[in-house]
PDB file of N, CA and C in Angstrom:
ATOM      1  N   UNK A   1    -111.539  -9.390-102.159  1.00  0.00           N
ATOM      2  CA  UNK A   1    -111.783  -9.132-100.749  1.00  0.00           C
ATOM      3  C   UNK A   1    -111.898 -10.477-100.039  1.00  0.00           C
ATOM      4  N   UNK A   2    -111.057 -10.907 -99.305  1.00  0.00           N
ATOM      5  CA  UNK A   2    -111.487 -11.584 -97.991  1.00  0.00           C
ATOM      6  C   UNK A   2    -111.919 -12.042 -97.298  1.00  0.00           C
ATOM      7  N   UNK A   3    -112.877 -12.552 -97.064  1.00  0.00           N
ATOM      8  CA  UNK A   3    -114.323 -13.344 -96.506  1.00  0.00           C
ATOM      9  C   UNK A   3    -115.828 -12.405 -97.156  1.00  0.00           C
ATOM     10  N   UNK A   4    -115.427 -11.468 -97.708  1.00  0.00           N
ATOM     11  CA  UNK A   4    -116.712 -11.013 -98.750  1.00  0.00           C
ATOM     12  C   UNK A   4    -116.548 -10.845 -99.485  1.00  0.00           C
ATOM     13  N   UNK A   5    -117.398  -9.661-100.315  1.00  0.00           N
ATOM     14  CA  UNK A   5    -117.600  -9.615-101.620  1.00  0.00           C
ATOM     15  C   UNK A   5    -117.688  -7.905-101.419  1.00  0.00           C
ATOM     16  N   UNK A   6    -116.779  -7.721-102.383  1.00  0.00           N
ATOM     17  CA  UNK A   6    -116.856  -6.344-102.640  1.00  0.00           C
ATOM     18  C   UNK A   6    -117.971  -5.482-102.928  1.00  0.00           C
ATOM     19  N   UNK A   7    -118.763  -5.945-103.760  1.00  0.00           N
ATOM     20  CA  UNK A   7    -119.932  -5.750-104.668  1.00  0.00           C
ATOM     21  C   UNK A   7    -120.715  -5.442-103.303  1.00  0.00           C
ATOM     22  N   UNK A   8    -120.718  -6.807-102.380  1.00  0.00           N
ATOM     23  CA  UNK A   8    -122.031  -6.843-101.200  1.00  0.00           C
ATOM     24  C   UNK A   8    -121.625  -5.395-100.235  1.00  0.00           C
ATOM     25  N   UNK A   9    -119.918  -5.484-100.065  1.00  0.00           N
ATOM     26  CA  UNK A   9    -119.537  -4.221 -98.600  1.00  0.00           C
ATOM     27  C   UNK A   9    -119.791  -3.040 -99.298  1.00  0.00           C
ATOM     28  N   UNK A  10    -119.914  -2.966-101.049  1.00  0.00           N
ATOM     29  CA  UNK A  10    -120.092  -0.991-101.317  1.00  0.00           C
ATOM     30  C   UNK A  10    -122.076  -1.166-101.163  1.00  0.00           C
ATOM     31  N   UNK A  11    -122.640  -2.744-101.149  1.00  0.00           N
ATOM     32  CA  UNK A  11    -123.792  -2.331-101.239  1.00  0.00           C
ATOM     33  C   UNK A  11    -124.619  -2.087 -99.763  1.00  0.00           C
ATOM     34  N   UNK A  12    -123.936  -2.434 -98.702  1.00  0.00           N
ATOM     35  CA  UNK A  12    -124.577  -2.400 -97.242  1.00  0.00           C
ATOM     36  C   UNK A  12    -123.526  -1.242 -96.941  1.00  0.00           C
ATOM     37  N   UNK A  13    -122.472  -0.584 -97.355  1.00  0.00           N
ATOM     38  CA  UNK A  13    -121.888   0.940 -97.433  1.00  0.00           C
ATOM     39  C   UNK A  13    -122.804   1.962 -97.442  1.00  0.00           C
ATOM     40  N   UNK A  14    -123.615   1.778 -98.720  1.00  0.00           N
ATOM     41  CA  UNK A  14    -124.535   2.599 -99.278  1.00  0.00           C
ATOM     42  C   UNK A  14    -125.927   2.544 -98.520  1.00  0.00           C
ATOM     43  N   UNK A  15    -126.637   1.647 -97.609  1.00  0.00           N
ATOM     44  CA  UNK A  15    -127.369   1.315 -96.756  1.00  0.00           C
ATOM     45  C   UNK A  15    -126.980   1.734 -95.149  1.00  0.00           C
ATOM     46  N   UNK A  16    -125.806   2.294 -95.054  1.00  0.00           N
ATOM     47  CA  UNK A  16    -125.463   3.077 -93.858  1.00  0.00           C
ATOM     48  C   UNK A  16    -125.001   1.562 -93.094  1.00  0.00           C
ATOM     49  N   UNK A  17    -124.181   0.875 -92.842  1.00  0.00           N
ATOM     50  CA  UNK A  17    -123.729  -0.068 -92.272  1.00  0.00           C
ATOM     51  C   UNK A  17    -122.299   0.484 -91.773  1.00  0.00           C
ATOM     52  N   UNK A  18    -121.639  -0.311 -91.065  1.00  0.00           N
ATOM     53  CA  UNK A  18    -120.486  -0.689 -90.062  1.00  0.00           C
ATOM     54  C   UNK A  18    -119.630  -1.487 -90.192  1.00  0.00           C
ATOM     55  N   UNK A  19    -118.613  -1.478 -90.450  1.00  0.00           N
ATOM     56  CA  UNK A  19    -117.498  -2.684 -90.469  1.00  0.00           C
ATOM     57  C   UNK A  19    -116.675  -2.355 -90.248  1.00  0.00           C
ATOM     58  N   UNK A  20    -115.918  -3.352 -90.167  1.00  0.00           N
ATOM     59  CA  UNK A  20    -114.178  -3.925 -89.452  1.00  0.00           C
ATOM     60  C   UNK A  20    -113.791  -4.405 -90.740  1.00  0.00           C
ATOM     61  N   UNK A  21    -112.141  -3.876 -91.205  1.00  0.00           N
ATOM     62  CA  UNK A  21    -111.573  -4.193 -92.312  1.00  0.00           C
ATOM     63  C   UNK A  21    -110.226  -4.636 -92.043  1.00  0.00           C
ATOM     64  N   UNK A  22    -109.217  -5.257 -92.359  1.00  0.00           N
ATOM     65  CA  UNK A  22    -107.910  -5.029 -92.149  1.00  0.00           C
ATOM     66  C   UNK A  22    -107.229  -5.037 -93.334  1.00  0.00           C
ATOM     67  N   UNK A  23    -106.302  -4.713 -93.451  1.00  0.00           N
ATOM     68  CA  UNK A  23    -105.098  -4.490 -94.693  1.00  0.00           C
ATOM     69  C   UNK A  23    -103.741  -4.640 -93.994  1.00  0.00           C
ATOM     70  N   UNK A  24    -103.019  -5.499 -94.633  1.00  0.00           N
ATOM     71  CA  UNK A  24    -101.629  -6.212 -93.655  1.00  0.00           C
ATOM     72  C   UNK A  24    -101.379  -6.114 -92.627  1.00  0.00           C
ATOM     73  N   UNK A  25    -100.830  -4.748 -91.393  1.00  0.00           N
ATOM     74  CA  UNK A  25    -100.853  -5.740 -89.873  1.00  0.00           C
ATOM     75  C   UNK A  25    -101.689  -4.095 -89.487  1.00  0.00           C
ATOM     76  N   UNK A  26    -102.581  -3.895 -90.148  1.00  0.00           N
ATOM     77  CA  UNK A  26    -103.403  -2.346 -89.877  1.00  0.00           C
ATOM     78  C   UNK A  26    -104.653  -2.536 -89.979  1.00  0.00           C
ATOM     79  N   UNK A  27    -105.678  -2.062 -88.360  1.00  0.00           N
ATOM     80  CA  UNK A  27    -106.899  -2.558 -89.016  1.00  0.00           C
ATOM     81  C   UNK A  27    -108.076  -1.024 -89.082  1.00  0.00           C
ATOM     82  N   UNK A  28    -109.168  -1.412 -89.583  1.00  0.00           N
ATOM     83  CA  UNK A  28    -110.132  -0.068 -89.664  1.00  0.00           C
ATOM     84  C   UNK A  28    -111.060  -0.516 -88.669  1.00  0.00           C
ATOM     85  N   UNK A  29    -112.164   0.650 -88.801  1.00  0.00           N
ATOM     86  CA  UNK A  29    -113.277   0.568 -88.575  1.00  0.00           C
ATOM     87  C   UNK A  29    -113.951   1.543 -89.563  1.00  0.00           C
ATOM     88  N   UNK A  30    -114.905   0.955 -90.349  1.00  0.00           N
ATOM     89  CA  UNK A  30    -115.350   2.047 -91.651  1.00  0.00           C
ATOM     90  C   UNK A  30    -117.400   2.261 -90.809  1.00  0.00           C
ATOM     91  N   UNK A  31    -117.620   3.243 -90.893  1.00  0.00           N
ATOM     92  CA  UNK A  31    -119.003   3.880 -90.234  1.00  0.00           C
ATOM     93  C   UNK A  31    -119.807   4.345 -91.226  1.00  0.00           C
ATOM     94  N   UNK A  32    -120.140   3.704 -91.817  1.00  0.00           N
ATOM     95  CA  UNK A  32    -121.879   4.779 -93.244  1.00  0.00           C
ATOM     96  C   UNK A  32    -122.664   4.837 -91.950  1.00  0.00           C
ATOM     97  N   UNK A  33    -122.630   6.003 -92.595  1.00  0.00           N
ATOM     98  CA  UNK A  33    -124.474   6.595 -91.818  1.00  0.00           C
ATOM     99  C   UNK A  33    -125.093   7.777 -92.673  1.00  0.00           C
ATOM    100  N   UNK A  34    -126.682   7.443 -92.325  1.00  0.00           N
ATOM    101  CA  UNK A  34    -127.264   8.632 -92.793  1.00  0.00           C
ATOM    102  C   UNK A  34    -127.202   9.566 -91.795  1.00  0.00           C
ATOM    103  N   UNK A  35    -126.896  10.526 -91.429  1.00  0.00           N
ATOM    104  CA  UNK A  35    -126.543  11.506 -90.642  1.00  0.00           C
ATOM    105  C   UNK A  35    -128.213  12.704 -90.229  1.00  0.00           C
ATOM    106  N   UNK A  36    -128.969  12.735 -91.365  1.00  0.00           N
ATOM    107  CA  UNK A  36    -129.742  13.772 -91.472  1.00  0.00           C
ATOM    108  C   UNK A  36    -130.814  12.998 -92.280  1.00  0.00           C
ATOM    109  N   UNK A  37    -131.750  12.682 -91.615  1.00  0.00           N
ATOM    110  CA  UNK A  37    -133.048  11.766 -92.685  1.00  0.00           C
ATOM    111  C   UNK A  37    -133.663  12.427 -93.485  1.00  0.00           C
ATOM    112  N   UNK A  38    -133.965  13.537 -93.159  1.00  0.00           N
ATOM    113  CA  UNK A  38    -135.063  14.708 -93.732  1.00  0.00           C
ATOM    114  C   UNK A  38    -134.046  14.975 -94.783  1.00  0.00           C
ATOM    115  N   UNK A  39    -132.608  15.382 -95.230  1.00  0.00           N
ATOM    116  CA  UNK A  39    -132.265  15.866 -96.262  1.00  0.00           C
ATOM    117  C   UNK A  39    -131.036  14.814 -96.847  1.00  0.00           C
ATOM    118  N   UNK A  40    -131.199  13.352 -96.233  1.00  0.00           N
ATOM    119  CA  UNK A  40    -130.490  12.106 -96.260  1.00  0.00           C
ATOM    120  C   UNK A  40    -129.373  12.113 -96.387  1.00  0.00           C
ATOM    121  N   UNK A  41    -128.545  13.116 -95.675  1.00  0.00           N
ATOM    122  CA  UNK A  41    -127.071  13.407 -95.579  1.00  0.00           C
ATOM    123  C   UNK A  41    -126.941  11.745 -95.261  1.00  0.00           C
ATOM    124  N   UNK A  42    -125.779  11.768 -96.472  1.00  0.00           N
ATOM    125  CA  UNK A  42    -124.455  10.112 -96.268  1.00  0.00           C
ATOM    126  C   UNK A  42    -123.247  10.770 -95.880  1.00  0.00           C
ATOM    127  N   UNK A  43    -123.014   9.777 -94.639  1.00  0.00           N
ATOM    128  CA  UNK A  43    -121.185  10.363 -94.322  1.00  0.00           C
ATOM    129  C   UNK A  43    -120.768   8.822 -93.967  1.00  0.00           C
ATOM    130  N   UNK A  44    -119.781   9.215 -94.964  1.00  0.00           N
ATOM    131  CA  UNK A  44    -118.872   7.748 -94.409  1.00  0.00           C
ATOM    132  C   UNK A  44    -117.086   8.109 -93.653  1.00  0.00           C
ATOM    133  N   UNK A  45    -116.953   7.926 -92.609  1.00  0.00           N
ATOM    134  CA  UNK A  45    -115.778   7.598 -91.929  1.00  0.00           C
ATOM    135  C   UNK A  45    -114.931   6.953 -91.984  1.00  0.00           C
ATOM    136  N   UNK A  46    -113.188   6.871 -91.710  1.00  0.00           N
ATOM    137  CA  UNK A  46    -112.453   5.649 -91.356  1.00  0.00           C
ATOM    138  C   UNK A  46    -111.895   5.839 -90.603  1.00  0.00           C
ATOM    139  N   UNK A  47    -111.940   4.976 -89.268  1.00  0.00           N
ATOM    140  CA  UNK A  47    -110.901   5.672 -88.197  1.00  0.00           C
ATOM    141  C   UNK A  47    -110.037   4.506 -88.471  1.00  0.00           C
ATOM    142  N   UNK A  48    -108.619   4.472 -88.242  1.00  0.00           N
ATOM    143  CA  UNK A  48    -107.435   3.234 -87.862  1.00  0.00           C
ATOM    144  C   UNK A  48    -107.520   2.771 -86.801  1.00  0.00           C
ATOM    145  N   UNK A  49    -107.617   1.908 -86.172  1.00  0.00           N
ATOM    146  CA  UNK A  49    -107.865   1.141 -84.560  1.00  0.00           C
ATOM    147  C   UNK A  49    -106.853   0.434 -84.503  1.00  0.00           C
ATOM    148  N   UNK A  50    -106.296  -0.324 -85.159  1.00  0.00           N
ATOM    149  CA  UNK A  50    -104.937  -1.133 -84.891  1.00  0.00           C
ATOM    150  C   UNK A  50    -103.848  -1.008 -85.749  1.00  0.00           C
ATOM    151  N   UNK A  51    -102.461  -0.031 -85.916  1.00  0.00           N
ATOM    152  CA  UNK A  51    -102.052   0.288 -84.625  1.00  0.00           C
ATOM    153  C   UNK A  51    -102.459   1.444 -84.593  1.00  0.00           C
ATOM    154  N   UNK A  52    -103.204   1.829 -83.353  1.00  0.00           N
ATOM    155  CA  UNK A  52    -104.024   3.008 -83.165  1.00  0.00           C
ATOM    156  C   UNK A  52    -103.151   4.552 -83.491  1.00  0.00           C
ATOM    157  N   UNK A  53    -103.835   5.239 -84.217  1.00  0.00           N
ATOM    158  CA  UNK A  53    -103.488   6.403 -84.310  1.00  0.00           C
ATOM    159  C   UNK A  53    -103.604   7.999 -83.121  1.00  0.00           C
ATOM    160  N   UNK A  54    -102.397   8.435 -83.338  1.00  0.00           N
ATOM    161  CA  UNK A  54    -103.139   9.399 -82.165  1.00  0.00           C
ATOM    162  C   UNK A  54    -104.447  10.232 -82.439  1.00  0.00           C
ATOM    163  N   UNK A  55    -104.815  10.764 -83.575  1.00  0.00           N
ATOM    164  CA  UNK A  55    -105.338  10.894 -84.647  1.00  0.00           C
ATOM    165  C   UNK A  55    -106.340   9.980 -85.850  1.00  0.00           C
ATOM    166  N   UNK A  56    -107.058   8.636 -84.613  1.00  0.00           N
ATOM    167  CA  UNK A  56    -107.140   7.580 -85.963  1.00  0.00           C
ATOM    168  C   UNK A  56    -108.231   7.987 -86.971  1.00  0.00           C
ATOM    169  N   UNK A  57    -108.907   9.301 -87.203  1.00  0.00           N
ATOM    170  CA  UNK A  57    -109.475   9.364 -88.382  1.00  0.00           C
ATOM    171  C   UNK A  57    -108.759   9.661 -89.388  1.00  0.00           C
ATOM    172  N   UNK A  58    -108.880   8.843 -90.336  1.00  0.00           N
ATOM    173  CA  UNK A  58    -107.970   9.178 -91.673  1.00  0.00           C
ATOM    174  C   UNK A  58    -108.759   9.058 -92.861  1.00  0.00           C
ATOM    175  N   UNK A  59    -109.969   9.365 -93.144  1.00  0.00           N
ATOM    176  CA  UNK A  59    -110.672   9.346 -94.083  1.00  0.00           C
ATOM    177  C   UNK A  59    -112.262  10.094 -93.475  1.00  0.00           C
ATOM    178  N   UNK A  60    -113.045  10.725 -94.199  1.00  0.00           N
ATOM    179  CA  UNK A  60    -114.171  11.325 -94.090  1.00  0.00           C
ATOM    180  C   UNK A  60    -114.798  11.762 -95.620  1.00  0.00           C
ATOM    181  N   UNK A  61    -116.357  11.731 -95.342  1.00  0.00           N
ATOM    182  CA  UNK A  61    -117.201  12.501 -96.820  1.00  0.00           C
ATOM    183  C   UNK A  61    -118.027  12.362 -96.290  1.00  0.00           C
ATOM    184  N   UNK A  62    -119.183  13.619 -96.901  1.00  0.00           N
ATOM    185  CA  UNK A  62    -120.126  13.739 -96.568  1.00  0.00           C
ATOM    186  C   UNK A  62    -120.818  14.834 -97.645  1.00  0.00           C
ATOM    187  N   UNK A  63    -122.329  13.714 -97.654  1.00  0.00           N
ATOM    188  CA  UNK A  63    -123.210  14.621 -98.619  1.00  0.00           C
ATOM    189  C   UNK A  63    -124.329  13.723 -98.920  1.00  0.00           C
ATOM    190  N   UNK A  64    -125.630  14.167 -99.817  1.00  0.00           N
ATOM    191  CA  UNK A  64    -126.489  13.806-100.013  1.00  0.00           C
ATOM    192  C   UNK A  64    -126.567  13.157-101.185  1.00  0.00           C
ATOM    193  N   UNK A  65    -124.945  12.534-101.293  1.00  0.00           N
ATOM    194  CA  UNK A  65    -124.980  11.257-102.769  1.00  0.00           C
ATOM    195  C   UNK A  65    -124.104  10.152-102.386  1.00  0.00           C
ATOM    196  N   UNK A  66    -124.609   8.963-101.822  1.00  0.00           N
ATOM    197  CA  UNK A  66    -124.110   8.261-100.994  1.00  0.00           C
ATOM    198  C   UNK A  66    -123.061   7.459-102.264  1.00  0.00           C
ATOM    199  N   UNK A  67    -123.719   7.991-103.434  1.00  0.00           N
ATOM    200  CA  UNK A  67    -122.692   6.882-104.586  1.00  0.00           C
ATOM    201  C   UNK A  67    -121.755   7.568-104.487  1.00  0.00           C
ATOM    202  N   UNK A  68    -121.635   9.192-104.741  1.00  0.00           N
ATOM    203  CA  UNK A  68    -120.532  10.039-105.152  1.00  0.00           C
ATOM    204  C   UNK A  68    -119.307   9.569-103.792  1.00  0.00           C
ATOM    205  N   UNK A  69    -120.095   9.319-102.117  1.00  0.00           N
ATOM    206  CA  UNK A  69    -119.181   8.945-100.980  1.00  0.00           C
ATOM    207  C   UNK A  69    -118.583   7.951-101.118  1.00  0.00           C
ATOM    208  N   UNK A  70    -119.113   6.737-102.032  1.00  0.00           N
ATOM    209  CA  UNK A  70    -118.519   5.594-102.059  1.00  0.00           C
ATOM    210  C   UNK A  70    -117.195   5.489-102.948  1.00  0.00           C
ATOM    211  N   UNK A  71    -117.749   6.408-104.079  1.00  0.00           N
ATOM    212  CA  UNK A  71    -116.446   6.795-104.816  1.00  0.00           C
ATOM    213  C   UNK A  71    -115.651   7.595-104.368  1.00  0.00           C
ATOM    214  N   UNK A  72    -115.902   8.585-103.973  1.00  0.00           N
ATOM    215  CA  UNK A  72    -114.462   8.846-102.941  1.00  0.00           C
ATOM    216  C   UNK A  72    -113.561   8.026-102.052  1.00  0.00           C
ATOM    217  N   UNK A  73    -114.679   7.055-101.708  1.00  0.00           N
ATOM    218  CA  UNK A  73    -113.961   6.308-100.059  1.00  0.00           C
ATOM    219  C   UNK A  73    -112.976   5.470-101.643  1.00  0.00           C
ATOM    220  N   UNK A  74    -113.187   4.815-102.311  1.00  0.00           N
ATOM    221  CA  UNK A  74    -112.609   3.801-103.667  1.00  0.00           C
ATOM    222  C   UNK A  74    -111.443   4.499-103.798  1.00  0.00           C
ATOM    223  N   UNK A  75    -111.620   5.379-104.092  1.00  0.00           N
ATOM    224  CA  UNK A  75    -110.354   6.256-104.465  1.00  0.00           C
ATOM    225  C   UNK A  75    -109.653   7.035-103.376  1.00  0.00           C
ATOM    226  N   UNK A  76    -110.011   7.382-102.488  1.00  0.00           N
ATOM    227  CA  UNK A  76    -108.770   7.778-101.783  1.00  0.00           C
ATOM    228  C   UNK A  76    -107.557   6.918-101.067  1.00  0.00           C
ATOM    229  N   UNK A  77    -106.739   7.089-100.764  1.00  0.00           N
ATOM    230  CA  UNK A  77    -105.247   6.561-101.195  1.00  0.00           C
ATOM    231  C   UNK A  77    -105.193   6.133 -99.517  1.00  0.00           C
ATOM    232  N   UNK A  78    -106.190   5.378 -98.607  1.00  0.00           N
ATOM    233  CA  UNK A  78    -106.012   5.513 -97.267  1.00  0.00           C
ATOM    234  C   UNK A  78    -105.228   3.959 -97.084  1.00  0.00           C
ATOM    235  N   UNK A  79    -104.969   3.328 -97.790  1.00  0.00           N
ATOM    236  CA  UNK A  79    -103.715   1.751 -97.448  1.00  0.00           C
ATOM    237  C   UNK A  79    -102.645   1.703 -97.811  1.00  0.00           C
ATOM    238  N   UNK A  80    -102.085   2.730 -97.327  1.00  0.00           N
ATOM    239  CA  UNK A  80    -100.468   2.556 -97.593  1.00  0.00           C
ATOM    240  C   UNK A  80    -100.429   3.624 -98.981  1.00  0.00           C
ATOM    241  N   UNK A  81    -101.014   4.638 -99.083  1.00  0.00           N
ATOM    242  CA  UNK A  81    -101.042   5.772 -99.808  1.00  0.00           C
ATOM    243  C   UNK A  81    -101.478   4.869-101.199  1.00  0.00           C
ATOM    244  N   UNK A  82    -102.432   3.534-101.406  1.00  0.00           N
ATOM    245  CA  UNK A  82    -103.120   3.129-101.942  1.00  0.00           C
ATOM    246  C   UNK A  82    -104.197   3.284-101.792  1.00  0.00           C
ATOM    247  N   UNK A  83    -105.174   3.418-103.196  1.00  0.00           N
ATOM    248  CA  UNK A  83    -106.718   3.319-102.983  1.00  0.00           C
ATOM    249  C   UNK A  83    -107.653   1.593-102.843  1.00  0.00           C
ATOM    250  N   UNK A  84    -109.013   1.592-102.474  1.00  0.00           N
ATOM    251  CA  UNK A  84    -109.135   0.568-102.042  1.00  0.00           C
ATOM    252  C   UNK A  84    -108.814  -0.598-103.253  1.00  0.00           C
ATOM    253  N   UNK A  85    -109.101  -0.229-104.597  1.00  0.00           N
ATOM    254  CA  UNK A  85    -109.506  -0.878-105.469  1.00  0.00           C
ATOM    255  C   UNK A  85    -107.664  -1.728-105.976  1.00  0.00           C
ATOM    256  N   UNK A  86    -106.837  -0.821-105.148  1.00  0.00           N
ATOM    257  CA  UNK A  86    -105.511  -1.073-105.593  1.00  0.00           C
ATOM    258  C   UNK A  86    -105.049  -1.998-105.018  1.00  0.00           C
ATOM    259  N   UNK A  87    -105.958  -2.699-103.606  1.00  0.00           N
ATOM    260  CA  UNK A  87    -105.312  -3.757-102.738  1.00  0.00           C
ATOM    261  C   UNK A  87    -106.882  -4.194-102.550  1.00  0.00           C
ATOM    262  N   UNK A  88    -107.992  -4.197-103.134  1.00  0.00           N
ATOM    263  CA  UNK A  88    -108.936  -5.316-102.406  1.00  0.00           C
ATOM    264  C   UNK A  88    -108.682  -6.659-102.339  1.00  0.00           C
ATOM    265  N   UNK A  89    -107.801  -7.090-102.934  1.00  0.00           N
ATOM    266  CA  UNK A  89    -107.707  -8.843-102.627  1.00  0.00           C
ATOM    267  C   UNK A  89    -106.857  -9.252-101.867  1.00  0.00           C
ATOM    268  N   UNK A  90    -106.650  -7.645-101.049  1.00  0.00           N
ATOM    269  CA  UNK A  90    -105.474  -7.822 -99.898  1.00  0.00           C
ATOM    270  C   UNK A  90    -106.409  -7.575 -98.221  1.00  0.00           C
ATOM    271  N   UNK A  91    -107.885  -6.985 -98.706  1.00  0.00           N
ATOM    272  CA  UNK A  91    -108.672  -6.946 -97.797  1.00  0.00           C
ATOM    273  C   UNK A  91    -109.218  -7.928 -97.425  1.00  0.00           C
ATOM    274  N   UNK A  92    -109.050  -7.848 -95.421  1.00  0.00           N
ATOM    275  CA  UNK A  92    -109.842  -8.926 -94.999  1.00  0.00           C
ATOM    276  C   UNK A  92    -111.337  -8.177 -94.318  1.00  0.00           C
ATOM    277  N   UNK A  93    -112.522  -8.794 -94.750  1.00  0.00           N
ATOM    278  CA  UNK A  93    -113.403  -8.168 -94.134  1.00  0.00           C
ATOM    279  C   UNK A  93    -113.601  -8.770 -92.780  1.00  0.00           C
ATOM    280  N   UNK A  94    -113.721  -8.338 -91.767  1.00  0.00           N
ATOM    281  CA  UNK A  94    -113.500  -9.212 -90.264  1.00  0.00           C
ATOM    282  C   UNK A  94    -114.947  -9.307 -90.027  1.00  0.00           C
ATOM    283  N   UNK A  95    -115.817  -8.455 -89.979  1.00  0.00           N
ATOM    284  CA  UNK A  95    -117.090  -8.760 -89.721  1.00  0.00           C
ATOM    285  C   UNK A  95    -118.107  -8.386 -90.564  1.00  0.00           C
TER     286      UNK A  95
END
């Protein structure tokens, strides 16, 4: 990864954080949140922002196992019908 560390973005993922990602000329915006405190619903998001989609959510999960969300977000195929783990050293973390 890109100006971080992988290890650090699944661990402030899992802490409900915010970031800006890009992958070749396409960029994200990825959203953790706890959604529900009392029963600590985790949902993590990805919308596409650059080049904007009409449609830019292209990734979603949600549930009360923020590891099981992280492994989904790892594995689903959202960079070029790649998963993340298949291009992280192609990720730039922007912020």
């Amino acid at each position: 990864m890109i100006n971080g560390n992988a290890n650090e973005f699944f661990d402030n993922m899992y802490h409900g954080d915010e970031f800006d990602i890009s992958y070749k000329d396409k960029h994200y915006f990825i959203q953790s949140y706890y959604k529900d405190f009392k029963e600590y619903e985790h949902e993590i998001s990805v919308r596409q922002t650059f080049p904007e989609l009409e449609n830019d959510s292209i990734f979603e999960c949600r549930s009360n196992n923020p590891q099981q969300n992280i492994e989904n977000f790892q594995n689903a195929k959202i960079f070029d019908g790649k998963s993340f783990w298949d291009v992280e050293q192609e990720i730039t973390w922007v912020d």
